[in-house]
């Protein structure tokens, strides 16, 4: 059995490590004979129990970048000829994420006990996805573990790059929008009340926009706190309903896909992700029905999730992949279907799917790169109109 230990050595330095022994008493004896003062000893099985019992809020998050580094380094070590156990030991040494070290401890112990890599990984469904497990399983069975792990790492890199582009493209419009809303609220709450008093003293006949601003100012001052509470309760009620009601979730997901411009980009992104995942799994030797099931599990959008499930059923009934996809024209553009159809005829479906993924990823990337230049003038126009309305509403009666 393998044990983790923490000791203070002869030089007063705290050292952590692991050691194999038949019982904890044997480990204690060995460590004491070496002149160490024992701080803690626990079996790897105890570590596993602690990981499972620990509250999700207290567990250190394992990011997508952590998995990319883990899989990339594992692939490199396997290619260099290291055994899986030795590779895991080396990965632990350079790892800073404490939870990932604990997980690697469990996986290493399980593999030494005869368990397969993917079976041990399946103990941590919050860390390793169904796709991760399938790629490892097929790699272990077919003797292509290094190749599959590298493919998985590359796919996660592409996924992270795309996420970074989306976040980067949205930062500017979000910052400008928040600043605009904040400025308008400050003007309405702090500036308009003072000017409203001046207008009342002057007994002026005020235009509609000015009266509207004064009313809005008085409303926010009196009921602003209630508005904030209402928004908070509404957002939480929406989230709870979205999670618990499949019909509501399906409706909202469908509406999002129909939003002009935004919906089109989401469809392109979803098509690229669907094609890339399916292509990687098929290349790795995963059967098409199982590949579609894994791909389906990776989609949180209810509309796409159910559509991919429908495609899997149609293929089980004997239909071609392209034929099944063509039943969902609102989710898969005709070009994607045609490319998959050509791949089906030539026996290169995986390559065709990869080409579909590359095509739509490039399209979305180009849009994201130009998004700031497209949105910037629109936001400036909206900001200008808002400032102009407030300025005319305030200055107009004064000039009268």
mmCIF file of C-alpha atoms in Angstrom:
data_model
loop_
_atom_site.group_PDB
_atom_site.id
_atom_site.type_symbol
_atom_site.label_atom_id
_atom_site.label_comp_id
_atom_site.label_asym_id
_atom_site.label_seq_id
_atom_site.Cartn_x
_atom_site.Cartn_y
_atom_site.Cartn_z
ATOM 1 C CA UNK A 1 0.000 0.000 0.000
ATOM 2 C CA UNK A 2 1.175 3.523 -0.739
ATOM 3 C CA UNK A 3 1.312 6.197 1.985
ATOM 4 C CA UNK A 4 1.780 9.960 1.927
ATOM 5 C CA UNK A 5 3.874 11.438 4.710
ATOM 6 C CA UNK A 6 4.978 14.768 6.110
ATOM 7 C CA UNK A 7 8.075 14.833 8.374
ATOM 8 C CA UNK A 8 10.691 17.159 9.853
ATOM 9 C CA UNK A 9 14.185 15.889 8.976
ATOM 10 C CA UNK A 10 17.437 16.166 10.976
ATOM 11 C CA UNK A 11 18.042 19.673 9.631
ATOM 12 C CA UNK A 12 14.641 20.922 10.771
ATOM 13 C CA UNK A 13 13.223 21.052 7.246
ATOM 14 C CA UNK A 14 9.638 19.912 6.513
ATOM 15 C CA UNK A 15 9.603 17.233 3.806
ATOM 16 C CA UNK A 16 6.582 15.678 2.108
ATOM 17 C CA UNK A 17 6.576 12.529 0.000
ATOM 18 C CA UNK A 18 5.153 9.054 -0.430
ATOM 19 C CA UNK A 19 6.384 5.539 0.398
ATOM 20 C CA UNK A 20 5.176 2.010 -0.267
ATOM 21 C CA UNK A 21 4.742 -0.369 2.677
ATOM 22 C CA UNK A 22 2.569 -3.167 4.000
ATOM 23 C CA UNK A 23 1.254 -1.113 6.922
ATOM 24 C CA UNK A 24 1.440 2.390 8.369
ATOM 25 C CA UNK A 25 3.600 1.112 11.277
ATOM 26 C CA UNK A 26 6.233 -0.038 8.773
ATOM 27 C CA UNK A 27 6.368 3.421 7.208
ATOM 28 C CA UNK A 28 6.637 5.038 10.649
ATOM 29 C CA UNK A 29 9.565 2.783 11.598
ATOM 30 C CA UNK A 30 11.434 3.517 8.368
ATOM 31 C CA UNK A 31 10.988 7.267 8.725
ATOM 32 C CA UNK A 32 12.033 7.306 12.420
ATOM 33 C CA UNK A 33 15.133 5.198 11.658
ATOM 34 C CA UNK A 34 16.173 7.892 9.167
ATOM 35 C CA UNK A 35 16.044 10.465 12.005
ATOM 36 C CA UNK A 36 12.770 12.140 11.017
ATOM 37 C CA UNK A 37 10.073 13.524 13.263
ATOM 38 C CA UNK A 38 6.694 12.441 11.869
ATOM 39 C CA UNK A 39 4.039 15.094 11.371
ATOM 40 C CA UNK A 40 1.480 13.134 9.364
ATOM 41 C CA UNK A 41 1.064 9.763 7.623
ATOM 42 C CA UNK A 42 -1.994 8.705 5.639
ATOM 43 C CA UNK A 43 -2.742 6.068 3.024
ATOM 44 C CA UNK A 44 -3.625 7.063 -0.530
ATOM 45 C CA UNK A 45 -7.082 5.547 0.047
ATOM 46 C CA UNK A 46 -7.593 7.980 2.935
ATOM 47 C CA UNK A 47 -6.579 10.816 0.630
ATOM 48 C CA UNK A 48 -9.190 9.662 -1.893
ATOM 49 C CA UNK A 49 -11.890 9.614 0.810
ATOM 50 C CA UNK A 50 -10.897 13.116 1.916
ATOM 51 C CA UNK A 51 -11.168 14.413 -1.666
ATOM 52 C CA UNK A 52 -14.667 12.959 -2.006
ATOM 53 C CA UNK A 53 -15.855 14.255 1.382
ATOM 54 C CA UNK A 54 -14.417 17.747 0.938
ATOM 55 C CA UNK A 55 -17.011 20.391 0.076
ATOM 56 C CA UNK A 56 -16.807 21.640 -3.555
ATOM 57 C CA UNK A 57 -16.465 25.174 -2.169
ATOM 58 C CA UNK A 58 -13.282 24.176 -0.304
ATOM 59 C CA UNK A 59 -11.718 22.252 -3.179
ATOM 60 C CA UNK A 60 -9.161 24.068 -5.271
ATOM 61 C CA UNK A 61 -10.448 24.436 -8.824
ATOM 62 C CA UNK A 62 -8.654 22.643 -11.635
ATOM 63 C CA UNK A 63 -8.730 24.977 -14.620
ATOM 64 C CA UNK A 64 -8.709 24.177 -18.314
ATOM 65 C CA UNK A 65 -5.102 25.422 -18.426
ATOM 66 C CA UNK A 66 -4.153 22.948 -15.658
ATOM 67 C CA UNK A 67 -5.543 20.086 -17.761
ATOM 68 C CA UNK A 68 -3.786 21.320 -20.905
ATOM 69 C CA UNK A 69 -0.425 21.377 -19.114
ATOM 70 C CA UNK A 70 -1.113 18.008 -17.480
ATOM 71 C CA UNK A 71 -2.038 16.233 -20.720
ATOM 72 C CA UNK A 72 0.718 17.917 -22.778
ATOM 73 C CA UNK A 73 3.418 16.943 -20.284
ATOM 74 C CA UNK A 74 2.010 13.420 -19.912
ATOM 75 C CA UNK A 75 2.076 12.939 -23.700
ATOM 76 C CA UNK A 76 5.675 14.204 -23.877
ATOM 77 C CA UNK A 77 6.810 11.825 -21.127
ATOM 78 C CA UNK A 78 5.058 8.825 -22.677
ATOM 79 C CA UNK A 79 6.672 9.647 -26.023
ATOM 80 C CA UNK A 80 10.073 9.742 -24.273
ATOM 81 C CA UNK A 81 9.496 6.143 -23.152
ATOM 82 C CA UNK A 82 8.591 6.657 -19.487
ATOM 83 C CA UNK A 83 6.084 4.335 -17.862
ATOM 84 C CA UNK A 84 2.729 5.781 -16.843
ATOM 85 C CA UNK A 85 3.553 5.476 -13.118
ATOM 86 C CA UNK A 86 6.932 7.222 -13.523
ATOM 87 C CA UNK A 87 5.301 9.948 -15.619
ATOM 88 C CA UNK A 88 2.683 10.556 -12.905
ATOM 89 C CA UNK A 89 5.394 10.804 -10.213
ATOM 90 C CA UNK A 90 7.257 13.427 -12.264
ATOM 91 C CA UNK A 91 4.026 15.342 -12.972
ATOM 92 C CA UNK A 92 3.375 15.561 -9.222
ATOM 93 C CA UNK A 93 6.812 17.065 -8.562
ATOM 94 C CA UNK A 94 6.229 20.058 -10.829
ATOM 95 C CA UNK A 95 2.587 20.531 -9.895
ATOM 96 C CA UNK A 96 1.434 23.554 -7.847
ATOM 97 C CA UNK A 97 -2.270 22.729 -7.664
ATOM 98 C CA UNK A 98 -2.682 20.782 -4.394
ATOM 99 C CA UNK A 99 -5.914 19.102 -5.472
ATOM 100 C CA UNK A 100 -4.390 17.903 -8.730
ATOM 101 C CA UNK A 101 -1.476 16.423 -6.745
ATOM 102 C CA UNK A 102 -3.966 14.513 -4.584
ATOM 103 C CA UNK A 103 -5.782 13.229 -7.676
ATOM 104 C CA UNK A 104 -2.512 12.141 -9.299
ATOM 105 C CA UNK A 105 -1.634 10.309 -6.058
ATOM 106 C CA UNK A 106 -4.871 8.339 -6.288
ATOM 107 C CA UNK A 107 -4.440 7.600 -10.003
ATOM 108 C CA UNK A 108 -0.839 6.468 -9.498
ATOM 109 C CA UNK A 109 -1.860 4.181 -6.627
ATOM 110 C CA UNK A 110 -4.761 2.721 -8.640
ATOM 111 C CA UNK A 111 -2.545 2.016 -11.667
ATOM 112 C CA UNK A 112 0.031 0.272 -9.469
ATOM 113 C CA UNK A 113 -2.838 -1.845 -8.140
ATOM 114 C CA UNK A 114 -3.796 -2.962 -11.642
ATOM 115 C CA UNK A 115 -6.527 -0.443 -12.486
ATOM 116 C CA UNK A 116 -6.554 1.252 -15.899
ATOM 117 C CA UNK A 117 -5.811 4.963 -16.256
ATOM 118 C CA UNK A 118 -9.300 5.903 -17.477
ATOM 119 C CA UNK A 119 -11.032 3.857 -14.747
ATOM 120 C CA UNK A 120 -9.134 5.734 -12.059
ATOM 121 C CA UNK A 121 -9.835 9.071 -13.762
ATOM 122 C CA UNK A 122 -13.559 8.273 -13.715
ATOM 123 C CA UNK A 123 -13.497 8.704 -9.913
ATOM 124 C CA UNK A 124 -13.259 12.460 -10.538
ATOM 125 C CA UNK A 125 -16.149 13.347 -12.917
ATOM 126 C CA UNK A 126 -15.939 17.025 -11.927
ATOM 127 C CA UNK A 127 -12.380 17.152 -13.328
ATOM 128 C CA UNK A 128 -12.282 14.713 -16.244
ATOM 129 C CA UNK A 129 -15.039 14.812 -18.856
ATOM 130 C CA UNK A 130 -16.601 11.869 -20.661
ATOM 131 C CA UNK A 131 -14.479 12.771 -23.678
ATOM 132 C CA UNK A 132 -11.285 12.686 -21.581
ATOM 133 C CA UNK A 133 -12.157 9.216 -20.308
ATOM 134 C CA UNK A 134 -13.041 7.876 -23.759
ATOM 135 C CA UNK A 135 -9.826 9.169 -25.348
ATOM 136 C CA UNK A 136 -7.765 7.537 -22.574
ATOM 137 C CA UNK A 137 -9.768 4.302 -22.741
ATOM 138 C CA UNK A 138 -9.390 3.908 -26.511
ATOM 139 C CA UNK A 139 -5.708 4.875 -26.262
ATOM 140 C CA UNK A 140 -5.046 2.237 -23.598
ATOM 141 C CA UNK A 141 -6.919 -0.509 -25.451
ATOM 142 C CA UNK A 142 -5.370 0.285 -28.844
ATOM 143 C CA UNK A 143 -1.848 1.052 -27.630
ATOM 144 C CA UNK A 144 -2.179 4.695 -28.725
ATOM 145 C CA UNK A 145 -2.283 6.398 -25.335
ATOM 146 C CA UNK A 146 0.473 8.929 -26.086
ATOM 147 C CA UNK A 147 -1.118 9.906 -29.408
ATOM 148 C CA UNK A 148 -4.617 10.226 -27.927
ATOM 149 C CA UNK A 149 -3.425 12.251 -24.937
ATOM 150 C CA UNK A 150 -1.601 14.627 -27.272
ATOM 151 C CA UNK A 151 -4.714 14.957 -29.468
ATOM 152 C CA UNK A 152 -6.782 15.715 -26.369
ATOM 153 C CA UNK A 153 -4.283 18.348 -25.183
ATOM 154 C CA UNK A 154 -4.314 20.036 -28.605
ATOM 155 C CA UNK A 155 -8.112 20.120 -28.671
ATOM 156 C CA UNK A 156 -8.247 21.678 -25.208
ATOM 157 C CA UNK A 157 -5.705 24.291 -26.359
ATOM 158 C CA UNK A 158 -7.898 25.207 -29.318
ATOM 159 C CA UNK A 159 -10.907 25.379 -27.013
ATOM 160 C CA UNK A 160 -9.086 27.700 -24.603
ATOM 161 C CA UNK A 161 -7.790 29.924 -27.424
ATOM 162 C CA UNK A 162 -11.329 30.357 -28.722
ATOM 163 C CA UNK A 163 -12.648 31.129 -25.232
ATOM 164 C CA UNK A 164 -9.894 33.741 -24.800
ATOM 165 C CA UNK A 165 -10.829 35.379 -28.101
ATOM 166 C CA UNK A 166 -14.497 35.546 -27.107
ATOM 167 C CA UNK A 167 -13.657 37.038 -23.693
ATOM 168 C CA UNK A 168 -11.188 39.488 -25.222
ATOM 169 C CA UNK A 169 -13.723 40.654 -27.792
ATOM 170 C CA UNK A 170 -16.377 41.229 -25.109
ATOM 171 C CA UNK A 171 -14.230 43.155 -22.612
ATOM 172 C CA UNK A 172 -14.353 46.501 -24.447
ATOM 173 C CA UNK A 173 -18.132 46.662 -25.072
ATOM 174 C CA UNK A 174 -18.873 45.472 -21.526
ATOM 175 C CA UNK A 175 -16.593 48.110 -19.962
ATOM 176 C CA UNK A 176 -18.077 50.884 -22.120
ATOM 177 C CA UNK A 177 -21.648 49.754 -21.428
ATOM 178 C CA UNK A 178 -21.074 49.579 -17.660
ATOM 179 C CA UNK A 179 -19.427 53.023 -17.681
ATOM 180 C CA UNK A 180 -22.316 54.473 -19.697
ATOM 181 C CA UNK A 181 -24.967 53.063 -17.360
ATOM 182 C CA UNK A 182 -23.011 54.241 -14.291
ATOM 183 C CA UNK A 183 -22.689 57.800 -15.665
ATOM 184 C CA UNK A 184 -26.406 57.996 -16.511
ATOM 185 C CA UNK A 185 -27.403 56.729 -13.038
ATOM 186 C CA UNK A 186 -25.061 59.226 -11.331
ATOM 187 C CA UNK A 187 -26.505 62.099 -13.369
ATOM 188 C CA UNK A 188 -30.096 61.040 -12.700
ATOM 189 C CA UNK A 189 -29.608 60.435 -8.962
ATOM 190 C CA UNK A 190 -27.259 63.313 -8.008
ATOM 191 C CA UNK A 191 -27.429 66.038 -10.670
ATOM 192 C CA UNK A 192 -31.047 66.024 -11.867
ATOM 193 C CA UNK A 193 -32.552 66.501 -8.332
ATOM 194 C CA UNK A 194 -30.624 69.761 -7.884
ATOM 195 C CA UNK A 195 -31.668 71.067 -11.297
ATOM 196 C CA UNK A 196 -35.274 69.957 -10.673
ATOM 197 C CA UNK A 197 -35.414 72.261 -7.622
ATOM 198 C CA UNK A 198 -34.227 75.170 -9.766
ATOM 199 C CA UNK A 199 -36.932 74.448 -12.382
ATOM 200 C CA UNK A 200 -39.647 74.357 -9.702
ATOM 201 C CA UNK A 201 -38.534 77.699 -8.269
ATOM 202 C CA UNK A 202 -38.488 79.237 -11.737
ATOM 203 C CA UNK A 203 -41.987 77.878 -12.465
ATOM 204 C CA UNK A 204 -41.015 76.843 -16.002
ATOM 205 C CA UNK A 205 -43.108 74.732 -18.376
ATOM 206 C CA UNK A 206 -40.922 71.698 -18.870
ATOM 207 C CA UNK A 207 -40.722 69.530 -22.013
ATOM 208 C CA UNK A 208 -41.630 65.830 -21.839
ATOM 209 C CA UNK A 209 -38.013 64.565 -21.764
ATOM 210 C CA UNK A 210 -37.175 66.832 -18.814
ATOM 211 C CA UNK A 211 -40.286 65.743 -16.889
ATOM 212 C CA UNK A 212 -39.393 62.125 -17.629
ATOM 213 C CA UNK A 213 -35.847 62.579 -16.275
ATOM 214 C CA UNK A 214 -37.145 64.257 -13.108
ATOM 215 C CA UNK A 215 -39.699 61.473 -12.579
ATOM 216 C CA UNK A 216 -37.028 58.806 -13.156
ATOM 217 C CA UNK A 217 -34.729 60.583 -10.699
ATOM 218 C CA UNK A 218 -37.411 60.729 -7.995
ATOM 219 C CA UNK A 219 -38.357 57.088 -8.638
ATOM 220 C CA UNK A 220 -34.755 55.826 -8.302
ATOM 221 C CA UNK A 221 -34.141 57.872 -5.153
ATOM 222 C CA UNK A 222 -37.320 56.530 -3.496
ATOM 223 C CA UNK A 223 -37.369 52.984 -4.834
ATOM 224 C CA UNK A 224 -33.794 52.342 -6.033
ATOM 225 C CA UNK A 225 -33.116 49.791 -3.292
ATOM 226 C CA UNK A 226 -36.319 47.913 -4.148
ATOM 227 C CA UNK A 227 -35.330 47.908 -7.824
ATOM 228 C CA UNK A 228 -31.958 46.333 -6.946
ATOM 229 C CA UNK A 229 -33.649 43.712 -4.730
ATOM 230 C CA UNK A 230 -36.194 42.958 -7.477
ATOM 231 C CA UNK A 231 -33.437 42.508 -10.096
ATOM 232 C CA UNK A 232 -31.502 40.236 -7.726
ATOM 233 C CA UNK A 233 -34.579 38.076 -7.003
ATOM 234 C CA UNK A 234 -35.585 37.980 -10.676
ATOM 235 C CA UNK A 235 -32.110 36.872 -11.820
ATOM 236 C CA UNK A 236 -31.965 34.133 -9.166
ATOM 237 C CA UNK A 237 -35.514 32.958 -9.934
ATOM 238 C CA UNK A 238 -34.591 32.854 -13.631
ATOM 239 C CA UNK A 239 -31.454 30.784 -12.928
ATOM 240 C CA UNK A 240 -33.316 28.331 -10.678
ATOM 241 C CA UNK A 241 -36.152 27.907 -13.213
ATOM 242 C CA UNK A 242 -33.622 27.477 -16.028
ATOM 243 C CA UNK A 243 -31.852 24.690 -14.130
ATOM 244 C CA UNK A 244 -34.980 22.856 -12.961
ATOM 245 C CA UNK A 245 -37.361 23.164 -15.917
ATOM 246 C CA UNK A 246 -36.296 21.407 -19.130
ATOM 247 C CA UNK A 247 -39.057 23.127 -21.132
ATOM 248 C CA UNK A 248 -37.970 26.563 -19.924
ATOM 249 C CA UNK A 249 -34.303 25.730 -20.585
ATOM 250 C CA UNK A 250 -35.141 24.501 -24.103
ATOM 251 C CA UNK A 251 -37.165 27.671 -24.813
ATOM 252 C CA UNK A 252 -34.439 30.052 -23.631
ATOM 253 C CA UNK A 253 -31.672 28.158 -25.454
ATOM 254 C CA UNK A 254 -33.762 28.233 -28.635
ATOM 255 C CA UNK A 255 -34.418 31.981 -28.319
ATOM 256 C CA UNK A 256 -30.708 32.690 -27.851
ATOM 257 C CA UNK A 257 -29.950 30.931 -31.144
ATOM 258 C CA UNK A 258 -32.470 33.218 -32.905
ATOM 259 C CA UNK A 259 -30.971 36.509 -31.690
ATOM 260 C CA UNK A 260 -29.673 38.395 -34.761
ATOM 261 C CA UNK A 261 -25.875 38.206 -35.243
ATOM 262 C CA UNK A 262 -25.249 36.702 -31.775
ATOM 263 C CA UNK A 263 -27.291 33.592 -32.541
ATOM 264 C CA UNK A 264 -25.477 33.085 -35.836
ATOM 265 C CA UNK A 265 -22.076 33.219 -34.132
ATOM 266 C CA UNK A 266 -23.215 30.776 -31.440
ATOM 267 C CA UNK A 267 -24.408 28.356 -34.142
ATOM 268 C CA UNK A 268 -21.041 28.596 -35.905
ATOM 269 C CA UNK A 269 -19.175 28.044 -32.639
ATOM 270 C CA UNK A 270 -21.409 25.097 -31.731
ATOM 271 C CA UNK A 271 -20.981 23.542 -35.180
ATOM 272 C CA UNK A 272 -17.197 23.917 -34.937
ATOM 273 C CA UNK A 273 -17.170 22.362 -31.470
ATOM 274 C CA UNK A 274 -19.489 19.512 -32.521
ATOM 275 C CA UNK A 275 -17.371 18.739 -35.585
ATOM 276 C CA UNK A 276 -14.038 18.970 -33.752
ATOM 277 C CA UNK A 277 -15.099 16.732 -30.863
ATOM 278 C CA UNK A 278 -16.661 14.149 -33.164
ATOM 279 C CA UNK A 279 -13.633 14.218 -35.482
ATOM 280 C CA UNK A 280 -11.159 13.669 -32.605
ATOM 281 C CA UNK A 281 -13.167 10.787 -31.168
ATOM 282 C CA UNK A 282 -13.598 9.055 -34.544
ATOM 283 C CA UNK A 283 -9.877 9.434 -35.310
ATOM 284 C CA UNK A 284 -9.094 7.858 -31.951
ATOM 285 C CA UNK A 285 -11.184 4.804 -32.816
ATOM 286 C CA UNK A 286 -14.307 5.517 -30.766
ATOM 287 C CA UNK A 287 -17.434 4.085 -32.498
ATOM 288 C CA UNK A 288 -19.670 6.754 -34.038
ATOM 289 C CA UNK A 289 -22.687 6.169 -31.765
ATOM 290 C CA UNK A 290 -20.502 6.399 -28.658
ATOM 291 C CA UNK A 291 -18.747 9.443 -30.140
ATOM 292 C CA UNK A 292 -22.093 11.190 -30.626
ATOM 293 C CA UNK A 293 -23.144 10.353 -27.058
ATOM 294 C CA UNK A 294 -19.922 11.860 -25.708
ATOM 295 C CA UNK A 295 -20.322 14.914 -27.946
ATOM 296 C CA UNK A 296 -23.921 15.291 -26.774
ATOM 297 C CA UNK A 297 -22.845 15.279 -23.108
ATOM 298 C CA UNK A 298 -20.484 18.168 -23.834
ATOM 299 C CA UNK A 299 -23.315 20.506 -24.921
ATOM 300 C CA UNK A 300 -25.149 22.486 -22.252
ATOM 301 C CA UNK A 301 -27.422 24.060 -24.892
ATOM 302 C CA UNK A 302 -30.603 21.977 -24.692
ATOM 303 C CA UNK A 303 -31.484 22.423 -28.370
ATOM 304 C CA UNK A 304 -28.114 21.151 -29.584
ATOM 305 C CA UNK A 305 -28.035 18.443 -26.925
ATOM 306 C CA UNK A 306 -31.349 16.973 -28.068
ATOM 307 C CA UNK A 307 -30.479 17.375 -31.767
ATOM 308 C CA UNK A 308 -27.238 15.389 -31.378
ATOM 309 C CA UNK A 309 -29.180 12.717 -29.495
ATOM 310 C CA UNK A 310 -31.601 12.585 -32.418
ATOM 311 C CA UNK A 311 -28.712 12.253 -34.888
ATOM 312 C CA UNK A 312 -27.364 9.274 -32.906
ATOM 313 C CA UNK A 313 -30.776 7.548 -33.050
ATOM 314 C CA UNK A 314 -31.071 8.177 -36.804
ATOM 315 C CA UNK A 315 -27.628 6.638 -37.410
ATOM 316 C CA UNK A 316 -28.608 3.618 -35.310
ATOM 317 C CA UNK A 317 -31.558 3.262 -37.694
ATOM 318 C CA UNK A 318 -29.174 3.110 -40.640
ATOM 319 C CA UNK A 319 -29.005 6.715 -41.850
ATOM 320 C CA UNK A 320 -25.803 8.494 -42.901
ATOM 321 C CA UNK A 321 -24.360 11.178 -40.612
ATOM 322 C CA UNK A 322 -24.911 13.939 -43.184
ATOM 323 C CA UNK A 323 -28.510 12.815 -43.746
ATOM 324 C CA UNK A 324 -29.213 12.897 -40.017
ATOM 325 C CA UNK A 325 -27.612 16.344 -39.654
ATOM 326 C CA UNK A 326 -29.667 17.732 -42.554
ATOM 327 C CA UNK A 327 -32.831 17.285 -40.441
ATOM 328 C CA UNK A 328 -31.655 20.211 -38.287
ATOM 329 C CA UNK A 329 -31.044 23.043 -40.813
ATOM 330 C CA UNK A 330 -31.447 25.665 -38.085
ATOM 331 C CA UNK A 331 -28.429 24.170 -36.240
ATOM 332 C CA UNK A 332 -26.157 22.921 -39.033
ATOM 333 C CA UNK A 333 -25.605 25.115 -42.080
ATOM 334 C CA UNK A 334 -25.902 23.467 -45.504
ATOM 335 C CA UNK A 335 -22.150 23.848 -46.149
ATOM 336 C CA UNK A 336 -21.338 21.763 -43.074
ATOM 337 C CA UNK A 337 -23.783 19.067 -44.153
ATOM 338 C CA UNK A 338 -22.358 18.980 -47.690
ATOM 339 C CA UNK A 339 -18.775 18.680 -46.423
ATOM 340 C CA UNK A 340 -19.738 15.767 -44.162
ATOM 341 C CA UNK A 341 -21.643 14.146 -47.046
ATOM 342 C CA UNK A 342 -18.510 14.263 -49.229
ATOM 343 C CA UNK A 343 -16.491 12.733 -46.386
ATOM 344 C CA UNK A 344 -19.038 9.936 -46.060
ATOM 345 C CA UNK A 345 -18.742 9.096 -49.743
ATOM 346 C CA UNK A 346 -14.924 9.037 -49.679
ATOM 347 C CA UNK A 347 -14.605 7.294 -46.299
ATOM 348 C CA UNK A 348 -12.974 10.319 -44.645
ATOM 349 C CA UNK A 349 -15.743 11.533 -42.329
ATOM 350 C CA UNK A 350 -13.279 12.394 -39.540
ATOM 351 C CA UNK A 351 -11.199 14.585 -41.873
ATOM 352 C CA UNK A 352 -14.318 16.282 -43.264
ATOM 353 C CA UNK A 353 -15.544 17.024 -39.741
ATOM 354 C CA UNK A 354 -12.160 18.492 -38.887
ATOM 355 C CA UNK A 355 -12.369 20.702 -42.003
ATOM 356 C CA UNK A 356 -15.838 21.853 -40.928
ATOM 357 C CA UNK A 357 -14.451 22.757 -37.508
ATOM 358 C CA UNK A 358 -11.508 24.690 -38.958
ATOM 359 C CA UNK A 359 -13.756 26.570 -41.412
ATOM 360 C CA UNK A 360 -16.244 27.813 -38.817
ATOM 361 C CA UNK A 361 -13.574 28.517 -36.189
ATOM 362 C CA UNK A 362 -11.781 30.755 -38.671
ATOM 363 C CA UNK A 363 -15.047 32.523 -39.531
ATOM 364 C CA UNK A 364 -15.853 33.201 -35.876
ATOM 365 C CA UNK A 365 -12.241 34.249 -35.134
ATOM 366 C CA UNK A 366 -12.380 36.785 -37.952
ATOM 367 C CA UNK A 367 -15.645 38.209 -36.609
ATOM 368 C CA UNK A 368 -14.251 38.387 -33.063
ATOM 369 C CA UNK A 369 -11.106 40.177 -34.247
ATOM 370 C CA UNK A 370 -13.246 42.833 -35.950
ATOM 371 C CA UNK A 371 -15.930 42.942 -33.250
ATOM 372 C CA UNK A 372 -14.434 45.880 -31.344
ATOM 373 C CA UNK A 373 -14.184 47.994 -34.495
ATOM 374 C CA UNK A 374 -17.819 47.121 -35.310
ATOM 375 C CA UNK A 375 -19.243 47.741 -31.829
ATOM 376 C CA UNK A 376 -17.159 50.833 -30.968
ATOM 377 C CA UNK A 377 -18.964 53.276 -33.305
ATOM 378 C CA UNK A 378 -22.362 51.826 -32.302
ATOM 379 C CA UNK A 379 -21.620 52.332 -28.594
ATOM 380 C CA UNK A 380 -20.289 55.837 -29.248
ATOM 381 C CA UNK A 381 -23.470 56.734 -31.133
ATOM 382 C CA UNK A 382 -25.651 55.369 -28.317
ATOM 383 C CA UNK A 383 -23.551 57.237 -25.751
ATOM 384 C CA UNK A 384 -23.783 60.439 -27.802
ATOM 385 C CA UNK A 385 -27.554 60.151 -28.144
ATOM 386 C CA UNK A 386 -27.935 59.533 -24.399
ATOM 387 C CA UNK A 387 -25.748 62.496 -23.442
ATOM 388 C CA UNK A 388 -27.528 64.706 -26.004
ATOM 389 C CA UNK A 389 -30.964 63.815 -24.613
ATOM 390 C CA UNK A 390 -29.874 64.574 -21.033
ATOM 391 C CA UNK A 391 -28.145 67.798 -22.080
ATOM 392 C CA UNK A 392 -31.142 69.067 -24.100
ATOM 393 C CA UNK A 393 -33.537 68.073 -21.312
ATOM 394 C CA UNK A 394 -31.497 70.113 -18.790
ATOM 395 C CA UNK A 395 -30.341 73.071 -20.916
ATOM 396 C CA UNK A 396 -33.501 73.481 -23.020
ATOM 397 C CA UNK A 397 -35.748 74.860 -20.216
ATOM 398 C CA UNK A 398 -32.871 77.063 -18.962
ATOM 399 C CA UNK A 399 -32.528 78.789 -22.342
ATOM 400 C CA UNK A 400 -36.321 79.263 -22.458
#
